[in-house]
Each structure stands twice: as C-alpha cells, then as structure tokens.
CSV table of C-alpha atoms in Angstrom, one decimal:
chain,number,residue,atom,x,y,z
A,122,UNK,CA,0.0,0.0,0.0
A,123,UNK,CA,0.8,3.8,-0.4
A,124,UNK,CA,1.4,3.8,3.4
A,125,UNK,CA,3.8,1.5,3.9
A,126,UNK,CA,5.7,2.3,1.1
A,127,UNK,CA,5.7,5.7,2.8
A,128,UNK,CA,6.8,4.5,6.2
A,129,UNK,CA,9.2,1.9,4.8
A,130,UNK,CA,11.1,4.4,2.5
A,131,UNK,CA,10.1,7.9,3.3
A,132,UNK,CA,9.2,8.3,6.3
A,133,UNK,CA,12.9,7.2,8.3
A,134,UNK,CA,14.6,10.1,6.1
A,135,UNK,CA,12.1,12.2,7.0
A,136,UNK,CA,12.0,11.5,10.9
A,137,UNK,CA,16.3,11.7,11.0
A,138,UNK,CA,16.2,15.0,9.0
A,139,UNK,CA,13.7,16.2,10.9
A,140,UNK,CA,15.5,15.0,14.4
A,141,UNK,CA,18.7,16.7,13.3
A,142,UNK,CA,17.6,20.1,13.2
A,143,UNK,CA,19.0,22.5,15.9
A,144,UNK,CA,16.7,22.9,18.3
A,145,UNK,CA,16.8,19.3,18.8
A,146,UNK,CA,20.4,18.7,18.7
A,147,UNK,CA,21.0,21.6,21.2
A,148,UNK,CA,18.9,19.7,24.0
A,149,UNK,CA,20.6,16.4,22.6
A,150,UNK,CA,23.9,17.8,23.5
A,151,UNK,CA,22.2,19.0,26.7
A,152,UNK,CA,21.7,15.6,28.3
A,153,UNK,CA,23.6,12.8,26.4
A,154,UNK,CA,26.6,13.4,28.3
A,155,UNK,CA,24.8,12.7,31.5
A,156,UNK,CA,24.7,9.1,30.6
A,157,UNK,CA,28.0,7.3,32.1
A,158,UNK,CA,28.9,3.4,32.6
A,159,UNK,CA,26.8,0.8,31.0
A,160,UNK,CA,24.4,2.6,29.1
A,161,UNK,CA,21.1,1.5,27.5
A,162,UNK,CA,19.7,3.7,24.7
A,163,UNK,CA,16.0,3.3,24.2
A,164,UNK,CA,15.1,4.6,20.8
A,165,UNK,CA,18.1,4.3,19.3
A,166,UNK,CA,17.0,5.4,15.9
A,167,UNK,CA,19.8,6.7,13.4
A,168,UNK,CA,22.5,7.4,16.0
A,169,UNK,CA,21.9,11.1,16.2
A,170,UNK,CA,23.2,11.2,19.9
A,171,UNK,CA,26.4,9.4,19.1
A,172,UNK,CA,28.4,12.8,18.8
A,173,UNK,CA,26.9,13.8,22.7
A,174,UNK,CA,28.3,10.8,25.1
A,175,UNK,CA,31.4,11.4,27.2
A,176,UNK,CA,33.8,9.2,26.1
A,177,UNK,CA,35.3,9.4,29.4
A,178,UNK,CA,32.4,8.2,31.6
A,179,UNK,CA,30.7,5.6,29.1
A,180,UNK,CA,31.4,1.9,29.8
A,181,UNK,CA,29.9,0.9,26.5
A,182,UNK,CA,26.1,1.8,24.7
A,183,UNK,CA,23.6,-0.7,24.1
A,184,UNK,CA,21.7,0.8,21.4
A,185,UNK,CA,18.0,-0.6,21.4
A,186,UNK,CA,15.8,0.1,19.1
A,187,UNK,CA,12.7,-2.0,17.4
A,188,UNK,CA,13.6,-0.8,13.6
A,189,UNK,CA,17.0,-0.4,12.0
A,190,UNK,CA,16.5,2.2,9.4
A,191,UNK,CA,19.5,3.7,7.6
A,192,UNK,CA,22.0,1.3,8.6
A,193,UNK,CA,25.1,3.0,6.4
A,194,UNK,CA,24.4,6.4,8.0
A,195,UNK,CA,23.7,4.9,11.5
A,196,UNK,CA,27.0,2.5,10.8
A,197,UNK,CA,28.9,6.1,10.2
A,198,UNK,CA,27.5,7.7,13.1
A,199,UNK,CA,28.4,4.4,15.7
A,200,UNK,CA,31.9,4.4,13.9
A,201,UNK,CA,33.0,8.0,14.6
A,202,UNK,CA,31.9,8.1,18.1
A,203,UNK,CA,34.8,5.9,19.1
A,204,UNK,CA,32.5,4.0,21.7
A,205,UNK,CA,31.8,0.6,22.0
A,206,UNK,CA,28.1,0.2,20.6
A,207,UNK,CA,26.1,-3.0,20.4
A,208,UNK,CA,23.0,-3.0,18.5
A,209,UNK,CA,19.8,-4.6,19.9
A,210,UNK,CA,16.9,-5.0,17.8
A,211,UNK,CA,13.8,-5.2,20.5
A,212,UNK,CA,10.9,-2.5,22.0
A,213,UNK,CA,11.1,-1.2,25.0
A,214,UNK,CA,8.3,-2.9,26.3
A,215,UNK,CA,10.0,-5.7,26.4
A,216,UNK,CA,13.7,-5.2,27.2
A,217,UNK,CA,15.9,-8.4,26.8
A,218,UNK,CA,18.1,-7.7,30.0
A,219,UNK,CA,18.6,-9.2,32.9
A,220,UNK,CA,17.4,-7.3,36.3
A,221,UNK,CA,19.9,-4.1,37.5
A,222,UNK,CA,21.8,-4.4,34.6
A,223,UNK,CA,22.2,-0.8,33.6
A,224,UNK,CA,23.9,2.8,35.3
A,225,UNK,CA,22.2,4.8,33.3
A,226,UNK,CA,19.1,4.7,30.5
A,227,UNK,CA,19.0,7.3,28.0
A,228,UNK,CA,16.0,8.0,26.2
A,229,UNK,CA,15.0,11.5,23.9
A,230,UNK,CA,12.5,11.9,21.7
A,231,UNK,CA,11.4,8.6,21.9
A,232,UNK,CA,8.6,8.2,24.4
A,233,UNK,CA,6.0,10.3,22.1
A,234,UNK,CA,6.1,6.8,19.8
A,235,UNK,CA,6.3,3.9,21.9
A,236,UNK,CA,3.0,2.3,22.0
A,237,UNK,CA,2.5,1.6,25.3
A,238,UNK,CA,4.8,3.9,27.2
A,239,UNK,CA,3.4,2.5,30.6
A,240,UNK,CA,5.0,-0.7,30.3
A,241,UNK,CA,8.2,0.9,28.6
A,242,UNK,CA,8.7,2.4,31.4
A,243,UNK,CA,7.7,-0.1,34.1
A,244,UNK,CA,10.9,-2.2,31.6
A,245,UNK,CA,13.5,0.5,31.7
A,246,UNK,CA,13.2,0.7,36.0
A,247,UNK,CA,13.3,-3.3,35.6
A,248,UNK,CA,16.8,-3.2,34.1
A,249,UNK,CA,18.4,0.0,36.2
A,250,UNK,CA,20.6,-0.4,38.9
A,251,UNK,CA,19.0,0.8,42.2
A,252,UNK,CA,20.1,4.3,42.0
A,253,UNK,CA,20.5,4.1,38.2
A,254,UNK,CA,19.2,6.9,36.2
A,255,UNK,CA,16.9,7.8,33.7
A,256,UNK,CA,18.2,10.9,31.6
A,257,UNK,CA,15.7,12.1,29.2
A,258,UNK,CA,14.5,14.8,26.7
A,259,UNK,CA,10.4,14.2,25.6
A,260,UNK,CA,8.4,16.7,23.4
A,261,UNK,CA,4.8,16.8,25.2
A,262,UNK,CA,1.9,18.1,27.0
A,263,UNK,CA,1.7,21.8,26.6
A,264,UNK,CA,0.8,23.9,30.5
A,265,UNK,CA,-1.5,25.9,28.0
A,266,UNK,CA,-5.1,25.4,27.7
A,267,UNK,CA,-5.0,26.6,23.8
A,268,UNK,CA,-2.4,24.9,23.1
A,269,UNK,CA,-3.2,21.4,24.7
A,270,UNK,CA,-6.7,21.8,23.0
A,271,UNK,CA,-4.5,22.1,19.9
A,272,UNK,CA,-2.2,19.1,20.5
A,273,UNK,CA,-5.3,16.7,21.3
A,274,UNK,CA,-6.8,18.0,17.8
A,275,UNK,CA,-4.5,17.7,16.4
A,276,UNK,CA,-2.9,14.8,17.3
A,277,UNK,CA,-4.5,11.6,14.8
A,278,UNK,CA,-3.5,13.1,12.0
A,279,UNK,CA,-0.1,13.5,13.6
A,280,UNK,CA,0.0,10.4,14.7
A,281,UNK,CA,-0.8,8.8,10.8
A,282,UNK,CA,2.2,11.0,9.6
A,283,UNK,CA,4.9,10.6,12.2
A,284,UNK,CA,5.7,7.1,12.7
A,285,UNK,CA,2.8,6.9,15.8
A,286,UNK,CA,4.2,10.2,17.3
A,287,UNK,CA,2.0,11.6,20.2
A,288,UNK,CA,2.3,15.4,20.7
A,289,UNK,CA,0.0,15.3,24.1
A,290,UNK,CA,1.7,12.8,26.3
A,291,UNK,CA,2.3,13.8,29.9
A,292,UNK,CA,5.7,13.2,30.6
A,293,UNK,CA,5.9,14.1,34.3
A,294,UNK,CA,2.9,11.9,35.0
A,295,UNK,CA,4.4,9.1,32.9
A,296,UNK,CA,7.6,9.1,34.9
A,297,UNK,CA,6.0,9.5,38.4
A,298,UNK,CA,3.6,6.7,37.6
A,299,UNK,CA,6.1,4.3,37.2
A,300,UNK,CA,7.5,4.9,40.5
A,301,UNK,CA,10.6,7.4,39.1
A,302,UNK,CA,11.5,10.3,41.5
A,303,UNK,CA,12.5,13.2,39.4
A,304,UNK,CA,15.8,15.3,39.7
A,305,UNK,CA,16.0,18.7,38.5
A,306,UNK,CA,13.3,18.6,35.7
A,307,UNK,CA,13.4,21.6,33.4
A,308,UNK,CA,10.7,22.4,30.8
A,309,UNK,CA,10.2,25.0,28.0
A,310,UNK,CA,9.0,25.9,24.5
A,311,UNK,CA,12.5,25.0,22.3
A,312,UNK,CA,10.5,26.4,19.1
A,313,UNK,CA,8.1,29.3,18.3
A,314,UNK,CA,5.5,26.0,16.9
A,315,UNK,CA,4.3,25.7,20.0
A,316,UNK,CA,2.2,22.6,19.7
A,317,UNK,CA,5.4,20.2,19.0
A,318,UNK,CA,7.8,21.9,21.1
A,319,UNK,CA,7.2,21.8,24.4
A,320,UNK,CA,9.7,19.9,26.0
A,321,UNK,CA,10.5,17.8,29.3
A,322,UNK,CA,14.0,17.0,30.2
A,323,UNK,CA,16.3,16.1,33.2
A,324,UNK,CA,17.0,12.8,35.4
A,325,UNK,CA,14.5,10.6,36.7
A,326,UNK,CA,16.2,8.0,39.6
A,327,UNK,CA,15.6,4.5,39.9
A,328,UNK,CA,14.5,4.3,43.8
A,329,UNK,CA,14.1,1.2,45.6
C-alpha cells in the first residue's frame, strides 16, 4: 500500500532529517553526556546522539531500538563516536536484559512513539541499577489550555504522519507513575510552533 511504502522508505529520512535540526540537537547535546557506565539507549533510531556521550564516563552503549532504518548512515555515526556500541533490535516494552543491569538509561524523543509507554517504562526501572538513572529529553503536554486543545486535535493526523508520534503525552505523569523520583526537571517551548515543542528533560532515579 501507499502507506507503507511511505513508512518503509520515506518516512525514516524524514523522521532523522527532521530530528537533526537544531533545536533538537542543542537539547541532545544537553543531556547525552549525562549518561556514564553501561548505558542503554532506548530509541536508538539513526544514532543522532552518538556525537553527545562522554567518552570518558561511558562503559559501552547498548543501542536498542525495534527498527533499524538507515543502517550505512547509522553504521557512520556508531563508527566515529569511538565508543563501544552493540546493537539490539527489541521495543522497550520488552527489554531483553537481565534485572539491575544498567547505570544509566538514555532516552530523547522517543517516548512520544512507543505504543505503550506504561509498560516501557515499568521495563526500563526493571533493568536500572537501584540508584540508576533515567536521563531524558520528551516533546509533550503543553501547560496551555489553547495549546493542549491544539495538541489533542491535532494529534490523529499527527500520529498517521509521524511514525505513531503523540504530541499530548504527559511526561511528568508518565515518569512519576512508574514509581521514578525526578531530579531537576526543566521544561520549555524550544520552538516558536508551540504545539510540537514543548519539551521535558532532566534525570528521573531509579529508587528502591
């Protein structure tokens, strides 16, 4: 059909052109190098936060993700990083790990498309070391009435478009609900479109 040929050969272009503009990669550069020993990334996509790690802190990345699109450009990105990167094909609601197994979870932009972002979550405290981390950048719920009213409308024809993006999720609430305690979150608007840029990031702690 017209629509998978559109998700299967336009729309991963689309999704790592439009997740390398500046904006984004400013608030990429903003968290990545929080991440330090064993590191999952959830939502791996094309590598785009490759260039962010601190070599000096990272043990080695697992990079999960359930698709592998653009595997030359990805392969490029992995290569000049200089980290150790294994790649695991798998959703996050199901995380093949053992228990405790990572320091830190790294996850941006990614929450907004995972289908059930309950039991993502519920997985990524599963495999964090008690007093592992959760470092984070999310696009979300807006504080404004307007502009959530837009974001709800807006959002199944969004979601048809964007690889199953929601632009109305409530981060905070997502987090807190599966039992994170939340350092230092910061929000803003990192775009004058106001309906896809309201953004969530900071450190969420695995407590006991």
């Amino acid at each position: 059909t017209s629509m998978s040929w559109y998700n299967e050969k336009i729309l991963p272009h689309l999704i790592d052109h439009v997740s390398s503009i500046e904006p984004l990669m400013k608030q990429r550069e903003r968290v990545v190098p929080l991440a330090s020993g064993r590191v999952l990334e959830v939502g791996f996509g094309t590598g785009l936060n490759m260039a962010y790690y601190d070599r000096a802190r990272v043990e080695k990345v697992f990079a999960l993700d359930p698709f592998m699109h653009l595997p030359e450009r990805t392969a490029e990105r992995i290569a000049r990083s200089g980290l150790d990167v294994e790649l695991v094909q798998a959703g996050a609601e199901s995380i093949p790990f053992e228990d405790k197994t990572f320091d830190t979870v790294l996850m941006t932009y990614t929450l907004c498309s995972i289908p059930q972002p309950e039991a993502a979550l519920s997985e990524i405290r599963r495999v964090l070391k008690t007093g592992g981390r959760l470092v984070f950048c999310e696009h979300g719920l807006a504080p404004e009435p307007n502009v959530r009213r837009w974001q709800h409308a807006l959002n199944p024809c969004w979601k048809s478009i964007s690889g199953g993006c929601h632009l109305d999720r409530n981060v905070p609430a997502l987090l807190k609900g599966a039992s994170f305690g939340l350092e230092g979150l910061r929000t803003g608007y990192i775009s004058t479109i106001s309906v896809v840029s309201f953004n969530y990031w900071g450190e969420a702690l695995r407590q006991n």
